[in-house]
Coordinates of C-alpha atoms in Angstrom, one line a residue:
X15 CA 18.8 10.0 -29.4
X16 CA 21.7 10.9 -27.0
X17 CA 24.5 8.6 -26.0
X18 CA 25.1 7.8 -22.3
X19 CA 27.1 10.3 -20.4
X20 CA 30.1 8.0 -20.1
X21 CA 30.4 8.0 -23.9
X22 CA 30.9 11.8 -23.9
X23 CA 33.6 11.3 -21.2
X24 CA 35.5 8.8 -23.3
X25 CA 35.2 11.2 -26.3
X26 CA 36.6 14.0 -24.3
X27 CA 39.5 11.8 -23.2
X28 CA 40.2 10.8 -26.8
X29 CA 40.1 14.4 -27.9
X30 CA 42.5 15.3 -25.1
X31 CA 44.8 12.5 -26.1
X32 CA 44.7 13.6 -29.7
X33 CA 45.7 17.1 -28.7
X34 CA 48.6 15.8 -26.8
X35 CA 49.8 13.8 -29.7
X36 CA 49.5 16.7 -32.0
X37 CA 51.7 18.7 -29.7
X38 CA 54.6 16.2 -30.3
X39 CA 54.7 17.3 -34.0
X40 CA 55.6 14.0 -35.5
X41 CA 54.0 12.5 -38.6
X42 CA 53.2 9.2 -36.9
X43 CA 51.6 10.9 -33.9
X44 CA 49.6 13.2 -36.1
X45 CA 48.1 10.2 -37.9
X46 CA 47.3 8.6 -34.6
X47 CA 45.9 11.9 -33.3
X48 CA 43.6 12.1 -36.4
X49 CA 42.3 8.6 -35.7
X50 CA 41.6 9.5 -32.1
X51 CA 39.6 12.6 -33.2
X52 CA 37.6 10.5 -35.6
X53 CA 36.8 8.0 -32.8
X54 CA 35.9 10.8 -30.4
X55 CA 33.4 12.1 -33.0
X56 CA 31.9 8.7 -33.9
X57 CA 31.7 7.2 -30.5
X58 CA 28.5 9.1 -29.4
X59 CA 26.9 8.1 -32.7
X60 CA 27.9 4.5 -32.4
X61 CA 26.9 3.7 -28.7
X62 CA 23.4 4.4 -27.6
X63 CA 21.3 3.7 -24.5
X64 CA 17.5 3.5 -23.7
X65 CA 15.7 3.1 -20.5
X66 CA 14.1 -0.1 -19.2
X67 CA 10.7 0.9 -20.3
X68 CA 11.7 2.0 -23.8
X69 CA 12.4 0.2 -27.1
X70 CA 14.3 1.8 -30.1
X71 CA 13.0 1.0 -33.6
X72 CA 16.2 0.9 -35.8
X73 CA 16.3 1.5 -39.6
X74 CA 19.2 0.6 -41.8
X75 CA 19.3 2.7 -44.9
X76 CA 15.5 3.3 -44.6
X77 CA 14.6 -0.4 -44.0
X78 CA 13.5 -1.9 -40.7
X79 CA 16.5 -3.5 -39.0
X80 CA 15.1 -4.4 -35.6
X81 CA 14.1 -3.3 -32.1
X82 CA 16.9 -2.5 -29.7
X83 CA 17.0 -2.0 -25.9
X84 CA 16.7 -1.7 -23.1
X85 CA 20.2 -0.7 -22.0
X86 CA 23.2 -0.1 -24.2
X87 CA 23.3 -1.1 -27.9
X88 CA 25.4 -0.2 -31.0
X89 CA 24.5 1.5 -34.2
X90 CA 26.5 1.8 -37.4
X91 CA 27.1 5.5 -37.7
X92 CA 25.4 7.3 -40.7
X93 CA 23.9 3.9 -41.9
X94 CA 21.6 2.9 -39.0
X95 CA 19.2 5.4 -37.4
X96 CA 16.6 5.3 -34.6
X97 CA 13.3 5.9 -36.2
X98 CA 11.4 6.3 -32.9
X99 CA 11.4 5.4 -29.3
X100 CA 8.3 3.4 -28.0
X101 CA 7.2 3.6 -24.4
X102 CA 6.2 0.1 -23.3
X103 CA 4.5 1.1 -20.0
X104 CA 0.8 1.0 -19.3
X105 CA -0.9 4.3 -20.3
X106 CA -4.3 5.8 -19.7
X107 CA -6.6 7.6 -22.1
X108 CA -9.8 9.3 -21.0
X109 CA -12.7 9.2 -23.4
X110 CA -16.2 10.8 -23.2
X111 CA -19.3 10.4 -25.2
X112 CA -21.8 13.2 -25.0
X113 CA -25.5 13.0 -26.1
X114 CA -25.1 9.4 -27.2
X115 CA -28.4 7.5 -27.7
X116 CA -28.9 4.2 -26.0
X117 CA -30.9 1.4 -27.6
X118 CA -34.1 2.6 -25.9
X119 CA -33.4 6.2 -27.3
X120 CA -32.2 7.8 -24.1
X121 CA -29.6 10.6 -24.5
X122 CA -26.8 10.1 -22.0
X123 CA -23.2 11.2 -21.5
X124 CA -20.6 8.6 -20.4
X125 CA -17.0 9.0 -19.2
X126 CA -14.5 6.1 -19.3
X127 CA -10.8 5.4 -18.8
X128 CA -8.9 3.1 -21.1
X129 CA -5.7 1.3 -19.8
X130 CA -3.5 0.2 -22.7
X131 CA 0.1 -0.6 -23.5
X132 CA 2.3 -1.4 -26.5
X133 CA 3.3 -5.1 -26.8
X134 CA 5.0 -4.9 -30.2
X135 CA 7.1 -1.8 -30.7
X136 CA 7.8 -2.6 -34.4
X137 CA 4.1 -2.7 -35.3
X138 CA 3.3 0.4 -33.3
X139 CA 6.0 2.4 -35.1
X140 CA 5.6 1.0 -38.6
X141 CA 2.0 0.0 -39.1
X142 CA 0.3 3.3 -38.0
X143 CA 1.3 7.0 -38.0
X144 CA 0.4 7.9 -34.5
X145 CA -0.8 5.0 -32.4
X146 CA -1.5 7.2 -29.4
X147 CA -4.1 9.3 -31.3
X148 CA -5.4 6.1 -33.0
X149 CA -6.1 4.4 -29.7
X150 CA -8.0 7.5 -28.5
X151 CA -10.1 7.7 -31.6
X152 CA -10.9 4.0 -31.7
X153 CA -11.9 4.1 -28.0
X154 CA -14.2 7.1 -28.6
X155 CA -16.1 5.4 -31.5
X156 CA -16.2 2.1 -29.7
X157 CA -17.8 3.8 -26.7
X158 CA -20.5 5.3 -28.7
X159 CA -21.2 2.0 -30.5
X160 CA -21.4 0.1 -27.2
X161 CA -23.9 2.7 -25.8
X162 CA -26.1 2.3 -28.9
X163 CA -26.4 -1.4 -28.4
X164 CA -27.5 -1.4 -24.7
X165 CA -30.5 -0.2 -22.8
X166 CA -30.0 2.4 -20.1
X167 CA -31.1 0.1 -17.4
X168 CA -28.5 -2.5 -18.3
X169 CA -25.7 0.1 -18.5
X170 CA -26.6 1.3 -15.0
X171 CA -26.9 -2.1 -13.5
X172 CA -24.2 -4.1 -15.3
X173 CA -21.2 -1.8 -15.5
X174 CA -18.7 -4.6 -15.3
X175 CA -20.2 -6.3 -18.3
X176 CA -20.1 -3.1 -20.2
X177 CA -16.4 -2.6 -19.2
X178 CA -15.5 -6.1 -20.5
X179 CA -17.5 -5.7 -23.7
X180 CA -15.8 -2.3 -24.4
X181 CA -12.4 -3.7 -23.7
X182 CA -12.9 -6.5 -26.2
X183 CA -14.3 -4.1 -28.9
X184 CA -11.3 -1.7 -28.6
X185 CA -8.7 -4.5 -28.3
X186 CA -10.0 -6.2 -31.5
X187 CA -9.2 -3.0 -33.4
X188 CA -5.8 -2.2 -31.9
X189 CA -4.2 -5.7 -31.9
X190 CA -3.0 -5.2 -35.4
X191 CA -1.0 -2.1 -34.3
X192 CA 0.8 -4.0 -31.5
X193 CA -1.4 -2.4 -28.8
X194 CA -3.3 -4.3 -26.2
X195 CA -6.1 -3.0 -24.0
X196 CA -5.5 -4.1 -20.4
X197 CA -8.8 -2.8 -19.0
X198 CA -11.6 -0.3 -19.4
X199 CA -13.4 1.4 -16.5
X200 CA -16.6 3.5 -16.9
X201 CA -16.3 6.5 -14.5
X202 CA -19.7 8.1 -14.8
X203 CA -23.0 7.9 -16.7
X204 CA -24.7 11.3 -17.0
X205 CA -28.5 11.2 -17.2
X206 CA -30.8 14.2 -18.0
X207 CA -32.4 15.8 -15.0
X208 CA -35.9 15.1 -16.1
X209 CA -35.1 11.4 -16.5
X210 CA -33.5 11.3 -13.1
X211 CA -36.6 12.7 -11.5
X212 CA -38.8 10.1 -13.3
X213 CA -36.5 7.3 -12.3
X214 CA -36.5 8.6 -8.7
X215 CA -40.3 8.5 -8.6
X216 CA -40.3 5.1 -10.1
X217 CA -37.9 3.8 -7.6
X218 CA -39.9 5.3 -4.8
X219 CA -43.1 3.7 -6.1
X220 CA -41.4 0.3 -6.3
X221 CA -40.1 0.6 -2.7
X222 CA -43.6 1.6 -1.5
X223 CA -45.1 -1.4 -3.4
X224 CA -42.6 -3.7 -1.8
X225 CA -43.4 -2.2 1.7
X226 CA -47.1 -2.8 1.2
X227 CA -46.6 -6.3 0.0
X228 CA -44.4 -7.1 3.0
X229 CA -47.0 -5.6 5.3
X230 CA -49.8 -7.6 3.7
X231 CA -47.8 -10.8 4.0
X232 CA -47.2 -10.0 7.6
X233 CA -50.9 -9.4 8.2
X234 CA -51.7 -12.8 6.7
X235 CA -49.2 -14.4 9.0
X236 CA -50.6 -12.6 12.0
X237 CA -54.1 -13.6 11.1
X238 CA -53.2 -17.2 10.8
X239 CA -51.5 -17.1 14.3
X240 CA -54.5 -15.4 15.8
X241 CA -56.8 -17.9 14.3
X242 CA -54.8 -20.8 15.7
X243 CA -54.7 -19.1 19.1
X244 CA -58.5 -18.5 19.0
X245 CA -59.1 -22.2 18.3
X246 CA -56.9 -23.1 21.3
X247 CA -58.7 -20.7 23.6
X248 CA -62.1 -21.9 22.3
X249 CA -61.2 -25.5 23.2
X250 CA -59.7 -24.6 26.6
X251 CA -61.5 -22.0 28.7
X252 CA -58.9 -22.2 31.5
X253 CA -56.2 -21.1 29.0
X254 CA -58.4 -18.2 27.9
X255 CA -58.9 -17.0 31.5
X256 CA -55.2 -17.2 32.2
X257 CA -54.5 -15.2 29.1
X258 CA -57.0 -12.5 30.3
X259 CA -55.2 -12.4 33.7
X260 CA -51.8 -12.0 31.9
X261 CA -53.2 -9.2 29.8
X262 CA -54.4 -7.4 33.0
X263 CA -50.9 -7.9 34.5
X264 CA -49.1 -6.6 31.5
X265 CA -51.2 -3.4 31.4
X266 CA -50.8 -2.7 35.1
X267 CA -47.2 -3.7 35.9
X268 CA -45.5 -0.5 34.7
X269 CA -48.1 2.2 35.3
X270 CA -49.1 1.0 38.8
X271 CA -52.8 1.8 38.3
X272 CA -55.9 -0.1 39.1
X273 CA -58.0 -1.3 36.2
X274 CA -61.7 -2.1 36.5
X275 CA -63.1 -4.1 33.7
X276 CA -66.9 -4.7 33.6
X277 CA -66.8 -8.2 32.4
X278 CA -66.9 -11.8 33.8
X279 CA -63.2 -11.5 34.4
X280 CA -63.8 -10.6 38.1
X281 CA -66.1 -13.7 38.6
X282 CA -63.5 -15.8 36.9
X283 CA -60.8 -14.6 39.2
X284 CA -63.1 -15.1 42.2
X285 CA -63.8 -18.7 41.2
X286 CA -60.0 -19.4 40.9
X287 CA -59.0 -17.9 44.2
X288 CA -62.1 -19.0 46.4
X289 CA -62.5 -22.5 45.2
X290 CA -60.8 -24.0 48.2
X291 CA -62.0 -21.5 50.9
X292 CA -65.1 -22.6 53.0
X293 CA -68.0 -20.2 53.2
X294 CA -68.5 -18.3 56.5
X295 CA -71.1 -19.8 59.0
X296 CA -74.2 -17.6 60.0
X297 CA -74.4 -16.2 63.5
X298 CA -76.9 -18.4 65.6
X299 CA -78.1 -15.5 67.7
X300 CA -78.4 -15.1 71.6
X301 CA -81.0 -17.7 72.2
X302 CA -79.7 -20.5 70.0
X303 CA -78.7 -23.8 71.7
X304 CA -75.0 -24.6 71.9

């Protein structure tokens, strides 16, 4: 662990001062120069500095002394040592499970990302040899265990539930090391090609079934409306004739053609339009009286 740059500057100044005192060639100045040289050598070992995101685990004669940092702190030279530096930032670990069997015996491959961070630097440094590797191994095994306890359909439909369950499983194993799992996100679930084809056909069949059910329900609704309309027309002949006239108009309004329908529609139209017109009088002839 290096000291901050300003410490080396002070050490250089102390060494330069000691050299100046030695040049005076007096016993008192030589003793003071020797003290300055010792201070110049011990100052980098005495004053240390770590970043805002780091913590230094300090041992005193091999026993845990405490966690120092961030910023400047002091060590007793040759007695206290920094055992390790622990990064307290959030880190990511990618895990993958290949050919893992689900509860319904389907072989899949799953990729996930684990977000974790150290919350207790002392435990992370003293309770386990390599906490980074341990987190990766625990996450790998927990992923396989989680896959084996769920059906494929649930893994595909409830990814958030699987993420939360995996986060709890990994966090329960790493909490004793001073490591917490902030979140787990499943990236991808690989399914065999044959199973993908079968699932595609199943989904297509389900959609076709829903479409037919929707069409059948629509036909039922249309039939009910037609039945009600038929009852209305049966009870009111005038309404039926008006509907027939409207149909003729709808068929003829855009095409501009003449439609001849051999039915009683013509007589119905004649009755409607000639009801109020008087019939023509016959010609009396040339000899008829006036």
